[in-house]
XYZ file of C-alpha atoms in Angstrom:
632
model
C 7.803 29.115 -38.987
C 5.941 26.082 -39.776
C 7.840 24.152 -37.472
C 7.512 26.780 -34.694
C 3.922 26.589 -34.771
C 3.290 23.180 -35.369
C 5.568 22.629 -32.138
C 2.782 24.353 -30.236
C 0.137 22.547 -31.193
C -3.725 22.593 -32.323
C -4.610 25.676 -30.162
C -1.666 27.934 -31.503
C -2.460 26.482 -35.147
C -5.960 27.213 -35.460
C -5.142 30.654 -34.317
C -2.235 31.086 -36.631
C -4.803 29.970 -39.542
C -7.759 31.723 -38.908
C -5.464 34.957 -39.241
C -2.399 34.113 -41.716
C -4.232 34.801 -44.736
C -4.816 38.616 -43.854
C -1.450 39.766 -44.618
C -0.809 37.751 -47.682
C -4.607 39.125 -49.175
C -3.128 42.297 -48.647
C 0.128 41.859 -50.216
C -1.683 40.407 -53.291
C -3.695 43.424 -53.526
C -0.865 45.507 -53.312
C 0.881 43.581 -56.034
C -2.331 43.789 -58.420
C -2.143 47.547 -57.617
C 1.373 48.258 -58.310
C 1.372 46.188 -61.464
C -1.721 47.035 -63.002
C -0.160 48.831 -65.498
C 1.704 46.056 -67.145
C -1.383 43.729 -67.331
C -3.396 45.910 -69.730
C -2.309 44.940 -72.935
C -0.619 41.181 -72.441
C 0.988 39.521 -75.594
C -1.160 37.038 -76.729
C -1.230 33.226 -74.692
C -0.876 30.174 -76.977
C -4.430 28.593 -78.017
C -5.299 26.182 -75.025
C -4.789 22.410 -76.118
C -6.529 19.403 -75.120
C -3.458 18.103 -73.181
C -2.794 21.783 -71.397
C -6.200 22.004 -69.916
C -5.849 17.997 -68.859
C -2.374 19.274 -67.037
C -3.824 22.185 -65.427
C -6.852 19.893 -63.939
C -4.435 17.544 -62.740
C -2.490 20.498 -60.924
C -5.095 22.005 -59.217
C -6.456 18.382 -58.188
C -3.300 17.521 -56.978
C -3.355 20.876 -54.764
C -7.384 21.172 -53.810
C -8.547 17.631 -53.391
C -5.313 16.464 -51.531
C -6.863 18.553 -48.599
C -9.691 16.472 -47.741
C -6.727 13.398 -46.878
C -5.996 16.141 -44.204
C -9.255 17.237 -42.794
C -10.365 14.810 -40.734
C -7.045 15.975 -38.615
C -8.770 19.168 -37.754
C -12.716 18.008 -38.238
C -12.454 16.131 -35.070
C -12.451 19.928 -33.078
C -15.612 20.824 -34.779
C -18.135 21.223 -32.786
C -21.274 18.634 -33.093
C -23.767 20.846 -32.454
C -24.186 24.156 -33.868
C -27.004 26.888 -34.925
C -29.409 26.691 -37.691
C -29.096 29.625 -38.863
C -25.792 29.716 -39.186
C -25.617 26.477 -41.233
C -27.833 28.328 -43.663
C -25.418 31.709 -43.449
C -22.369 29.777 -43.655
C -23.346 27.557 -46.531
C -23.860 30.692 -48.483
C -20.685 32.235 -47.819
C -18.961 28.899 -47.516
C -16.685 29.720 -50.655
C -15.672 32.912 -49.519
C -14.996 32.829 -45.977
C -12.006 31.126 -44.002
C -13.128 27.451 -43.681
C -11.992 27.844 -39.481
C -15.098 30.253 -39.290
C -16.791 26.914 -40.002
C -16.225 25.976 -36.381
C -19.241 26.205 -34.990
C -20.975 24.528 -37.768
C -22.693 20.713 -38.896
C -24.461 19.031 -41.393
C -23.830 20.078 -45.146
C -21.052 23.152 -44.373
C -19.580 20.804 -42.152
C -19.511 17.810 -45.094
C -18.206 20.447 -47.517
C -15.715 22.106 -45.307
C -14.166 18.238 -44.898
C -13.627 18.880 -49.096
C -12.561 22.660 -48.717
C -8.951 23.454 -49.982
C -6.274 24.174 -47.684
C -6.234 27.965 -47.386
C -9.673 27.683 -47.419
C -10.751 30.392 -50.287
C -12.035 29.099 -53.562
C -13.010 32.387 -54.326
C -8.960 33.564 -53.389
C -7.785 30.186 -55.544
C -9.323 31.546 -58.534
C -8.704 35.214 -57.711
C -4.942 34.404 -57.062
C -4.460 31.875 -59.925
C -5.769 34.380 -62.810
C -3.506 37.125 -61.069
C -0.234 34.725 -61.659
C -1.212 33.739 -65.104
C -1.116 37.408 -66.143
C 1.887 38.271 -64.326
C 3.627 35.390 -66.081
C 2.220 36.506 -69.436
C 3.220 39.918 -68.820
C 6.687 38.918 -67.743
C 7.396 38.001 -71.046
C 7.846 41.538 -72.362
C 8.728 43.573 -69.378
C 12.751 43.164 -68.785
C 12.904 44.066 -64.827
C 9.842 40.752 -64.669
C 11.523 38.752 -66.786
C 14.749 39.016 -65.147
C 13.581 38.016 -62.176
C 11.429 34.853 -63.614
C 14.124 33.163 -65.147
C 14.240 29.867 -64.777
C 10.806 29.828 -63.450
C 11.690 31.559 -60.210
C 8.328 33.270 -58.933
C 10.005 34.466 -55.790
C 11.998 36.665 -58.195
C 8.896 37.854 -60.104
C 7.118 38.399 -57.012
C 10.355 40.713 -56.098
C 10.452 42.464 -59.249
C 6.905 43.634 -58.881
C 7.391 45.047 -55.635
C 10.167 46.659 -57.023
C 8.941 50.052 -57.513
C 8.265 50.366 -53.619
C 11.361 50.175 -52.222
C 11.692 48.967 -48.694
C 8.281 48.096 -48.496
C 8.415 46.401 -51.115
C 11.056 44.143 -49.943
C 9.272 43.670 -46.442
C 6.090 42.962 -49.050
C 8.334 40.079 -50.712
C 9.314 38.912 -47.343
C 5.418 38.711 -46.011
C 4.296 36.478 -49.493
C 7.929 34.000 -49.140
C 6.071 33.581 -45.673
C 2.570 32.399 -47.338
C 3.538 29.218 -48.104
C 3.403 29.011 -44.417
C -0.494 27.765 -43.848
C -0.526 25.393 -45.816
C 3.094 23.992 -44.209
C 2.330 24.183 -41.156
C -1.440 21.941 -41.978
C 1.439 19.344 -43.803
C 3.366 19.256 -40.613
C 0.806 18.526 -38.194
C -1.102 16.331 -40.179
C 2.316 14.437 -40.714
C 3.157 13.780 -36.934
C 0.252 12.882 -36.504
C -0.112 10.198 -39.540
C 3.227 8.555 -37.849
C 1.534 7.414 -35.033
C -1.426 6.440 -36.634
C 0.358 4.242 -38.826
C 2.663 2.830 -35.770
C 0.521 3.577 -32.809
C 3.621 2.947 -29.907
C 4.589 6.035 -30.970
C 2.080 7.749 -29.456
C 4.556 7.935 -26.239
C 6.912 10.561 -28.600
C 6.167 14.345 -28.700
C 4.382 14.724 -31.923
C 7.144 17.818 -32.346
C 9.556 15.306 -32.950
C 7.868 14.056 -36.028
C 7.256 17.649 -36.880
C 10.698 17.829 -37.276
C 11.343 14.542 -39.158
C 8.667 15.926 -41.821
C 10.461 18.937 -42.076
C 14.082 17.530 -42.045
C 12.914 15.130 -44.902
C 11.179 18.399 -46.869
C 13.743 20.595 -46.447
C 16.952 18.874 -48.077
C 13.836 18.690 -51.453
C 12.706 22.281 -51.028
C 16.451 23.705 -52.057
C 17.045 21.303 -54.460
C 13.422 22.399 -56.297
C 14.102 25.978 -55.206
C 15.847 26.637 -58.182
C 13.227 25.880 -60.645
C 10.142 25.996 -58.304
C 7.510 26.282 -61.320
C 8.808 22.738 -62.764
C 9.106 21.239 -59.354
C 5.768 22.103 -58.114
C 4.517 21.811 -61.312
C 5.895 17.958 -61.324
C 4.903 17.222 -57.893
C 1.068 18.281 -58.265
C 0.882 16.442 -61.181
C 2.083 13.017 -59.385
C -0.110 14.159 -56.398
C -3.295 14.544 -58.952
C -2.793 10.946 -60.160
C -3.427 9.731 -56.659
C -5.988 12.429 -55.495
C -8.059 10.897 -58.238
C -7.737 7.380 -57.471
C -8.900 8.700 -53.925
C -11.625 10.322 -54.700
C -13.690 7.863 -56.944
C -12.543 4.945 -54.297
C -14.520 7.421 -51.768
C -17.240 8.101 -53.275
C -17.898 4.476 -54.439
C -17.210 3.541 -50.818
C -19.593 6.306 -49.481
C -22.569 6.129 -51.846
C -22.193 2.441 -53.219
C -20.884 0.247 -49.908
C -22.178 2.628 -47.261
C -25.522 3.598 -49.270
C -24.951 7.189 -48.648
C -25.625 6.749 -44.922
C -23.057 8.324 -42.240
C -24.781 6.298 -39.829
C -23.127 2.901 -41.509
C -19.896 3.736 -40.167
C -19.113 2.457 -36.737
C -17.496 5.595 -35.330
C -16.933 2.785 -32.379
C -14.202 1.079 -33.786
C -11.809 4.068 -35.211
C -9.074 3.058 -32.708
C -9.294 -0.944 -33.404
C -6.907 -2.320 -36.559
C -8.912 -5.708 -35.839
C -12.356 -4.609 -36.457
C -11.326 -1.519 -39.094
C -11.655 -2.961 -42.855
C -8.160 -4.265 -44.503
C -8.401 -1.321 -47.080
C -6.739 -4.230 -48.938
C -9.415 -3.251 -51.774
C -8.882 0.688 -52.233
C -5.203 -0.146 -52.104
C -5.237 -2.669 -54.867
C -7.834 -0.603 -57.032
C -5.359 2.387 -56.785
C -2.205 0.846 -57.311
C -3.434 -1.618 -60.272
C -4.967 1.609 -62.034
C -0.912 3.133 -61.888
C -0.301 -0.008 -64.640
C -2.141 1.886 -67.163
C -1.886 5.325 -65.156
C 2.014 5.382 -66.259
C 1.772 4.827 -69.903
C -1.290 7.881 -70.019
C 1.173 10.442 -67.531
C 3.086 13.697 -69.258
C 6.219 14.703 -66.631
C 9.156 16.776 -67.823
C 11.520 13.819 -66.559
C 8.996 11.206 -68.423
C 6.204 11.008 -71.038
C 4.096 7.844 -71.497
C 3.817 6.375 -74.654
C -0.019 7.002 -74.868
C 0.443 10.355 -73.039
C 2.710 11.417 -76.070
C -0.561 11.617 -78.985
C -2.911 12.059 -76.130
C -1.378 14.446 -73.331
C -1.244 13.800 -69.530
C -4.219 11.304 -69.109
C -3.082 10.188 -65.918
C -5.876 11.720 -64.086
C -8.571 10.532 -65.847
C -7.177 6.931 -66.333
C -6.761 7.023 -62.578
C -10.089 7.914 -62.075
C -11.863 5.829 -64.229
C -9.716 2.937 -63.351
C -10.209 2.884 -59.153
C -13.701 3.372 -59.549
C -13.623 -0.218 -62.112
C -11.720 -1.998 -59.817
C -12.903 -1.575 -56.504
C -15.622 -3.038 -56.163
C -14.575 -6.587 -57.938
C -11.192 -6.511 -56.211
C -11.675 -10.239 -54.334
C -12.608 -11.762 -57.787
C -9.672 -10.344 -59.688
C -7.091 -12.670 -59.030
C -9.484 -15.621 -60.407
C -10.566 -14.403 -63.790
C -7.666 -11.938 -64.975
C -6.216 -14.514 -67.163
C -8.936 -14.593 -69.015
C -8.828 -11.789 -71.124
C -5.082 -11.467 -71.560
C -4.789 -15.804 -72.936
C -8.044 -14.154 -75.489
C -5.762 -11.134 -76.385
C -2.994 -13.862 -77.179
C -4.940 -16.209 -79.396
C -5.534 -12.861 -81.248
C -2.313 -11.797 -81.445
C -1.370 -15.283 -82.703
C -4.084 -14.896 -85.395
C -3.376 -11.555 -86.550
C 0.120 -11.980 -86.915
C -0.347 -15.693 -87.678
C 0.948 -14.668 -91.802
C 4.269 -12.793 -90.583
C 5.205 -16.355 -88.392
C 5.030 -18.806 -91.745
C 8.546 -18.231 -93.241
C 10.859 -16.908 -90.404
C 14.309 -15.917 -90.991
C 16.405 -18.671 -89.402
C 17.832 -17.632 -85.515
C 21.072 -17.832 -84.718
C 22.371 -21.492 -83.852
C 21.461 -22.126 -80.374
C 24.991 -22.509 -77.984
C 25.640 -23.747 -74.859
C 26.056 -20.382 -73.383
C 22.679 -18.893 -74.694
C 21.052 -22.399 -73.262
C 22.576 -21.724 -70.090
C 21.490 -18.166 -70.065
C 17.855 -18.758 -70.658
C 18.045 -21.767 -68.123
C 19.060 -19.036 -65.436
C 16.314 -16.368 -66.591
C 13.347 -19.223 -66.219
C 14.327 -20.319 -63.235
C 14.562 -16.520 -61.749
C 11.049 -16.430 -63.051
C 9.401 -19.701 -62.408
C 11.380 -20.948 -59.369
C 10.964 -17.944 -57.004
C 6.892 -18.759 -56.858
C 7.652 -21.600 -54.337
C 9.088 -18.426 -51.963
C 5.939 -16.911 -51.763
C 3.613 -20.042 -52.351
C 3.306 -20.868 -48.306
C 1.970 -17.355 -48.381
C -1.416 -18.928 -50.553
C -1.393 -22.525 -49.503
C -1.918 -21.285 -45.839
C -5.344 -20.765 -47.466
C -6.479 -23.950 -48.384
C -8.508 -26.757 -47.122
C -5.992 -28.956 -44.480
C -7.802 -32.195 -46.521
C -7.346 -33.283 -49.648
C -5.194 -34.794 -52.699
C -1.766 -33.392 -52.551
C -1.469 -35.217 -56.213
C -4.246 -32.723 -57.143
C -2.437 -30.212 -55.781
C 0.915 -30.652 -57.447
C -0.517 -31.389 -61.061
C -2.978 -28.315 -60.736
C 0.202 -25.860 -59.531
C 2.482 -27.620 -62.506
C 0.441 -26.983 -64.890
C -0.608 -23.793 -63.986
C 2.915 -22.604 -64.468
C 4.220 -25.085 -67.146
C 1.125 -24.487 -69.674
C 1.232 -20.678 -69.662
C 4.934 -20.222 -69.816
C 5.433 -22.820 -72.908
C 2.721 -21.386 -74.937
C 3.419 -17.614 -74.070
C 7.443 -17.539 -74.368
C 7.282 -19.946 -77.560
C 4.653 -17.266 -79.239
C 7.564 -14.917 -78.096
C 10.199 -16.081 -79.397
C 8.524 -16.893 -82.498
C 7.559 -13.056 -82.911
C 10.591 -11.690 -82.182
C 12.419 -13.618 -84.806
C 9.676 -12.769 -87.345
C 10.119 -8.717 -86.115
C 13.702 -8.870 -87.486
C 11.629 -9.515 -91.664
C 8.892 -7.500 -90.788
C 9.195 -3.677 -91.253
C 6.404 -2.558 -89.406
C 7.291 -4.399 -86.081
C 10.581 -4.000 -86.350
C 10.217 -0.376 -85.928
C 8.041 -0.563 -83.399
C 10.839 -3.292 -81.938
C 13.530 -1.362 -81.995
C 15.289 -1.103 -78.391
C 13.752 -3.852 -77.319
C 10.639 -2.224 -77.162
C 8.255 -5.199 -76.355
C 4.839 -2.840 -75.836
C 5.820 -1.825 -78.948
C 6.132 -4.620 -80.959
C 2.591 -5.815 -79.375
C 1.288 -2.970 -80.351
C 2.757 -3.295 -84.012
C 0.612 -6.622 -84.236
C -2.601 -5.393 -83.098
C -2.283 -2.424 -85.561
C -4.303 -3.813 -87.953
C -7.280 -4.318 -86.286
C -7.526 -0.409 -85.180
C -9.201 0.899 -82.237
C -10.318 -2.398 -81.743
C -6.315 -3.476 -81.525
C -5.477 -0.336 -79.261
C -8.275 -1.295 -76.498
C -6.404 -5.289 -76.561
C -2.798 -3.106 -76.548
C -4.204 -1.494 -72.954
C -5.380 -5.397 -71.864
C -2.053 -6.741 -72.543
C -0.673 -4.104 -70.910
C -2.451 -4.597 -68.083
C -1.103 -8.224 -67.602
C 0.976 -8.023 -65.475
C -1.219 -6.659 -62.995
C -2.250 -10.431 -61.726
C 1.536 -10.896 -60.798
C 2.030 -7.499 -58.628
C -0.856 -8.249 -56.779
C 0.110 -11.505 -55.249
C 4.275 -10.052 -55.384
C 3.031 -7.091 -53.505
C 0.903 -9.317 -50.926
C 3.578 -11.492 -50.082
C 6.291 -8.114 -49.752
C 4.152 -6.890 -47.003
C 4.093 -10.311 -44.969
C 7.887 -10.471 -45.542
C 8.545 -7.132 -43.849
C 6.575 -8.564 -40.323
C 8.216 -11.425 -40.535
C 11.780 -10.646 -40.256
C 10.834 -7.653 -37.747
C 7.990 -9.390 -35.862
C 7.237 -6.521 -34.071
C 5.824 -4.514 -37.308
C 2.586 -6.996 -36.965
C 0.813 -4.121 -35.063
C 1.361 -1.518 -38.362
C -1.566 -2.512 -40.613
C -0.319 -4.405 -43.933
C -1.050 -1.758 -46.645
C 1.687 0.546 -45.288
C 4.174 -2.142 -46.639
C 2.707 -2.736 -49.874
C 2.969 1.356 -50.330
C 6.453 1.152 -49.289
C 7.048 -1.930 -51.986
C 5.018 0.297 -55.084
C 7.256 3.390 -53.896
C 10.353 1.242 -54.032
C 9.521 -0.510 -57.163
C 7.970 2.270 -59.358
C 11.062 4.483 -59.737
C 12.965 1.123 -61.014
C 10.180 0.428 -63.135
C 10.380 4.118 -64.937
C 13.588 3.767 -65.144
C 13.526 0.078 -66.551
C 10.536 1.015 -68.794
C 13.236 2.394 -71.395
C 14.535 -0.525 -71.983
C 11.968 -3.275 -70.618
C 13.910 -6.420 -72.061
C 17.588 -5.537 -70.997
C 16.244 -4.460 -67.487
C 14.219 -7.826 -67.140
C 16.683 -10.003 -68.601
C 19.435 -8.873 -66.266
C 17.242 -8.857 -63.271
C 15.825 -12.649 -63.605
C 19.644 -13.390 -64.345
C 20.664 -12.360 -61.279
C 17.257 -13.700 -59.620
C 17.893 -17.131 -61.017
C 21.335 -17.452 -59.193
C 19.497 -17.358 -56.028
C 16.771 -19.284 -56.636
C 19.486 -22.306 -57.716
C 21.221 -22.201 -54.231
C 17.286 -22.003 -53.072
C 15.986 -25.166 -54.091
C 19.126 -27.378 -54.019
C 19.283 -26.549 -50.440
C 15.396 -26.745 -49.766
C 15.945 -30.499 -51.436
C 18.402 -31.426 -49.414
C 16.808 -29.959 -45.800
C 13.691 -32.521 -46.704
C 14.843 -35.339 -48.494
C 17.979 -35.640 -45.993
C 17.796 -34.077 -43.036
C 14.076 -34.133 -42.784
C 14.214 -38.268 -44.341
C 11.510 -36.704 -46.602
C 8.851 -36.812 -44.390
C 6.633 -33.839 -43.551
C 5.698 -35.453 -40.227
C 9.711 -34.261 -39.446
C 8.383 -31.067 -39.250
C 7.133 -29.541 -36.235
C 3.922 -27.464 -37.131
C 3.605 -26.105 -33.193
C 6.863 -23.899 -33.355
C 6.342 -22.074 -36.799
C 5.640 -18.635 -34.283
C 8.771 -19.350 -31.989
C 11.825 -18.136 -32.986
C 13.836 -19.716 -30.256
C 12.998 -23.012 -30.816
C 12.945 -22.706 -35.331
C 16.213 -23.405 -37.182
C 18.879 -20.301 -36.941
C 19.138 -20.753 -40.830
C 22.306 -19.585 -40.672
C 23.693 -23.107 -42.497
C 21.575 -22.206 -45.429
C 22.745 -18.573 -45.605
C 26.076 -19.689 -45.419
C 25.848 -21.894 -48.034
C 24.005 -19.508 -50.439
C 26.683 -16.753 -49.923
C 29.734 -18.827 -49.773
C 28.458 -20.001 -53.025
C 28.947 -16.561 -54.900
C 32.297 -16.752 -54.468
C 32.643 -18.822 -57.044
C 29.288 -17.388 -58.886
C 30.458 -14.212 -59.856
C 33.642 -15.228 -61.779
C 31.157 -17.500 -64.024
C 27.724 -15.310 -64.237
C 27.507 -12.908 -67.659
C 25.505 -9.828 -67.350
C 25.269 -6.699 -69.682
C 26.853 -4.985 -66.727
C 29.322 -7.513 -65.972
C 30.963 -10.614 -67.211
C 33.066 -12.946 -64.826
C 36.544 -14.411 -66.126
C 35.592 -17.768 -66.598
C 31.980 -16.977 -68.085
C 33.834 -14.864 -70.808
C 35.403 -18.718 -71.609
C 32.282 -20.648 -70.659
C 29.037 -18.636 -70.642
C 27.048 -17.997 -67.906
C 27.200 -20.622 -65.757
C 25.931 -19.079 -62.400
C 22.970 -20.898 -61.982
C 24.805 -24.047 -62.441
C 27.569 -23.454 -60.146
C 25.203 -22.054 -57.609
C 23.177 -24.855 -57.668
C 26.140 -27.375 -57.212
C 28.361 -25.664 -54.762
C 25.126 -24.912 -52.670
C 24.585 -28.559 -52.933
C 28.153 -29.396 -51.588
C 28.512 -26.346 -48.844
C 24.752 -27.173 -47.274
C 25.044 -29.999 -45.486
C 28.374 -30.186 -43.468
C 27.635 -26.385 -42.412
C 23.859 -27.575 -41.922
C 25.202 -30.428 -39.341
C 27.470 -27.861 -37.885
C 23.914 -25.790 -36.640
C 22.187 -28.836 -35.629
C 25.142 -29.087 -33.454
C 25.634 -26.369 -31.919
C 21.576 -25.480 -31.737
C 21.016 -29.307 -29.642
C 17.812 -29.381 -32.382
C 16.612 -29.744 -35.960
């Protein structure tokens, strides 16, 4: 049904919702009617907790505020003019009245009708919600109710109450399975139309045909959540109520702070121009950086944050809190978040400074476990220079390129020393000390930095949520760089505006990340491993391209055709020698997953063999494109 109507556009969709909610009032009525009986005397509900009545805000965030993303799909067929007194009338009534009556209506109902929820009943929300709680109460100690509810199936409940009424009662069931309808058919429309906002050249497609993508992509996750559709909506408010937050306070700092609560400081002239719109590089950063601490704080049935298990679901709040901090300051945080996380260091190197006197002695060091950690640094260190051209596009053309060099060194050389030897030093000393081995155990690294603030109390929880933070200077500049990468292997994705690829980089990294989270230094170790290979075949053949071919000259390089892919290098000499490479890699790399023959002899020796083989294979197939190309 929500395809049907969405098919037929705006016209046939405001009529369909200024009516659909008739039938399904009724039905409720009905139900309240025929079950009134059972809802007298209701077994008593467990005492409300703290972390309950922080899930149930998130929920109905997650379902109210998530309209006002929407409304400004129908808001543009208000009209702009409208009677006075019917402002007055309609702000009265506002909560209780179909928000499509709104119309004909401007200023304040017209603001608050923008922030209305989707069926468009506050009044109905909290009419409707109170009606469900009791029925689910109830359902506990009527059989025929609780039959039906198993396994959290409300479509069964709603069935056994309409029971008693026969064949009614089934046509009943059939007319409330249909009120999920309005708000579907809002999704849908809203949906096709966010595709071509997002990539504008498809404004040339029906907007039925992404109707029908939204609903093909929906429909395979409606019957797998059918079965328990309490848990699944239950799940998928409370991830939606993380981000309605962090869109919210972002608003309303944008609204009142930026735009000093002035509707005339937006320049309605420009809605259509990418050029002249803002980035929104700001609100995206604020709201994804916020997720760092967002995750640790959130309570799902398929995952529970360390914090979120003494505290309940805080990922609301946290979300909240955390936009609103970081959106305004956004353009200075890559230039002073060091700051506090080399402090919380030297702290942690003070407060655990007694536990790193007398350390067990570590196992001998071999030439396997050398190799190993020569491959992990490099998968760290190394793979900057991939994404450096990214930041030195921003500096001044002039200047020392000594200066340069020495400042980027030691940037990366200083931190990386001091940091991994405090490391390692701790988690030799965790293996004699009870209280961090504990918190060690899996290799648990939050943990075990949590272990050594412990002493200092609150104090050493707030520098446990700094460190933890950390790592937020690194996603930034990973997830900048992941967006330019996407244009610039499909050049034509330069007309969809940047912050669509940095969501689709956080939506492609965050599952990983859950899943990684259980066991942070496996998960990391294994994916720098594998990281490192590359970035050995990476710079032996970068070396040879300028020292060789290019007689290590940067005048050799011809700045004019960096845009023209007909005249650049094919690259296919340095793919070829990368891959060909791994033929010989895999027998000698050693991963918890998988060990090679000759690196169950050896040791892994990937990064080695990748970078000499690489070395070898580069420039005979490099010659062979120079060839056959007529060009450098």
């Amino acid at each position: 049904m929500s395809v049907i109507v969405s098919f037929f556009g705006y016209r046939f969709l405001h009529w369909f919702e200024r009516f659909a909610w008739i039938p399904v009032l009724i039905g409720f009525i009905i139900a309240a009617g025929v079950s009134g009986k059972h809802l007298n005397n209701l077994p008593p509900d467990p005492p409300a907790t703290a972390a309950r009545i922080l899930g149930f805000v998130v929920q109905q965030v997650g379902y109210t505020i998530t309209w006002s993303g929407l409304s400004a799909d129908y808001g543009v067929y208000l009209q702009p003019v409208g009677s006075r007194s019917l402002e007055s009338v309609y702000l009265l009534l506002y909560w209780f009245l179909p928000t499509q009556c709104g119309s004909q209506v401007t200023g304040y109902p017209l603001r608050f009708y923008m922030f209305s929820s989707s069926d468009g009943h506050l009044f109905l929300q909290v009419l409707l919600q109170s009606f469900g709680a009791a029925a689910a109460i109830a359902a506990s100690t009527i059989p025929s109710w609780s039959n039906g509810f198993a396994g959290g199936n409300v479509g069964g409940l709603i069935e056994s109450i309409f029971r008693p009424l026969g064949d009614f009662g089934q046509f009943l069931t059939v007319i409330m399975s249909l009120s999920v309808a309005p708000n579907l058919v809002a999704a849908f429309y809203s949906a096709s139309v966010n595709y071509q906002v997002i990539v504008p050249r498809l404004f040339v497609a029906p907007r039925y045909i992404f109707t029908l993508l939204t609903a093909a992509i929906v429909l395979p996750l409606a019957i797998v959540g059918a079965h328990r559709f309490d848990a699944a909506i239950t799940n998928f408010l409370g991830l939606i109520g993380y981000w309605a937050s962090a869109y919210v306070i972002i608003l309303l700092i944008e609204h009142f702070y930026f735009r000093s609560n002035k509707f005339s400081n937006y320049d309605l002239d420009i809605w259509n121009d990418p050029k002249r719109l803002p980035w929104g590089l700001g609100a995206l950063g604020a709201g994804v950086l916020s997720f760092s601490l967002v995750i640790p704080c959130m309570s799902q049935v398929w995952f529970t944050g360390p914090l979120a298990k003494k505290t309940g679901d805080l990922g609301f709040e946290i979300a909240f809190v955390l936009s609103g901090i970081l959106y305004p300051p956004m353009r200075w945080f890559e230039r002073f978040a060091w700051i506090p996380v080399l402090i919380g260091f030297i702290i942690a190197a003070g407060v655990g400074g007694k536990h790193l006197t007398n350390l067990p002695p570590a196992p001998p060091a071999t030439a396997a476990g050398i190799l190993g950690f020569v491959g992990q640094q490099a998968g760290f260190i190394i793979t900057w220079s991939g994404f450096s051209a990214d930041y030195g596009a921003y500096l001044q053309p002039v200047g020392s390129s000594w200066k340069v060099f020495i400042y980027s060194f030691l940037g990366i050389f200083l931190p990386n020393v001091l940091v991994q030897s405090l490391g390692a030093a701790v988690a030799i000393a965790a293996t004699a000390t009870p209280s961090w081995s504990d918190k060690f155990a899996g290799g648990n690294v939050g943990g075990l930095i949590e272990a050594i603030y412990q002493p200092l109390g609150n104090f050493g929880k707030f520098l446990t949520v700094v460190m933890s933070l950390s790592v937020a200077p690194n996603l930034v500049t990973i997830f900048y760089s992941a967006s330019l990468n996407y244009q610039v292997i499909v050049p034509r994705l330069f007309i969809v505006p940047r912050y669509f690829f940095t969501l689709l980089t956080v939506a492609i990294v965050l599952p990983l990340a859950i899943v990684g989270a259980h066991r942070f230094d496996a998960a990391i170790t294994n994916f720098l491993g594998l990281i490192g290979y590359w970035a050995s075949a990476y710079v032996i053949i970068l070396l040879i391209e300028h020292v060789y071919f290019r007689s290590n000259k940067f005048s050799n390089y011809d700045l004019d055709i960096w845009n023209d892919p007909k005249r650049l290098p094919w690259g296919l000499g340095a793919l070829g020698a990368g891959v060909l490479s791994f033929a010989l890699v895999i027998p000698c790399m050693s991963q918890v997953w998988f060990t090679g023959p000759l690196a169950k002899k050896t040791g892994d020796l990937g990064f080695e063999v990748a970078l000499v083989l690489s070395g070898i294979l580069y420039p005979p197939m490099r010659l062979l494109e120079i060839k056959l190309m007529g060009h450098l």
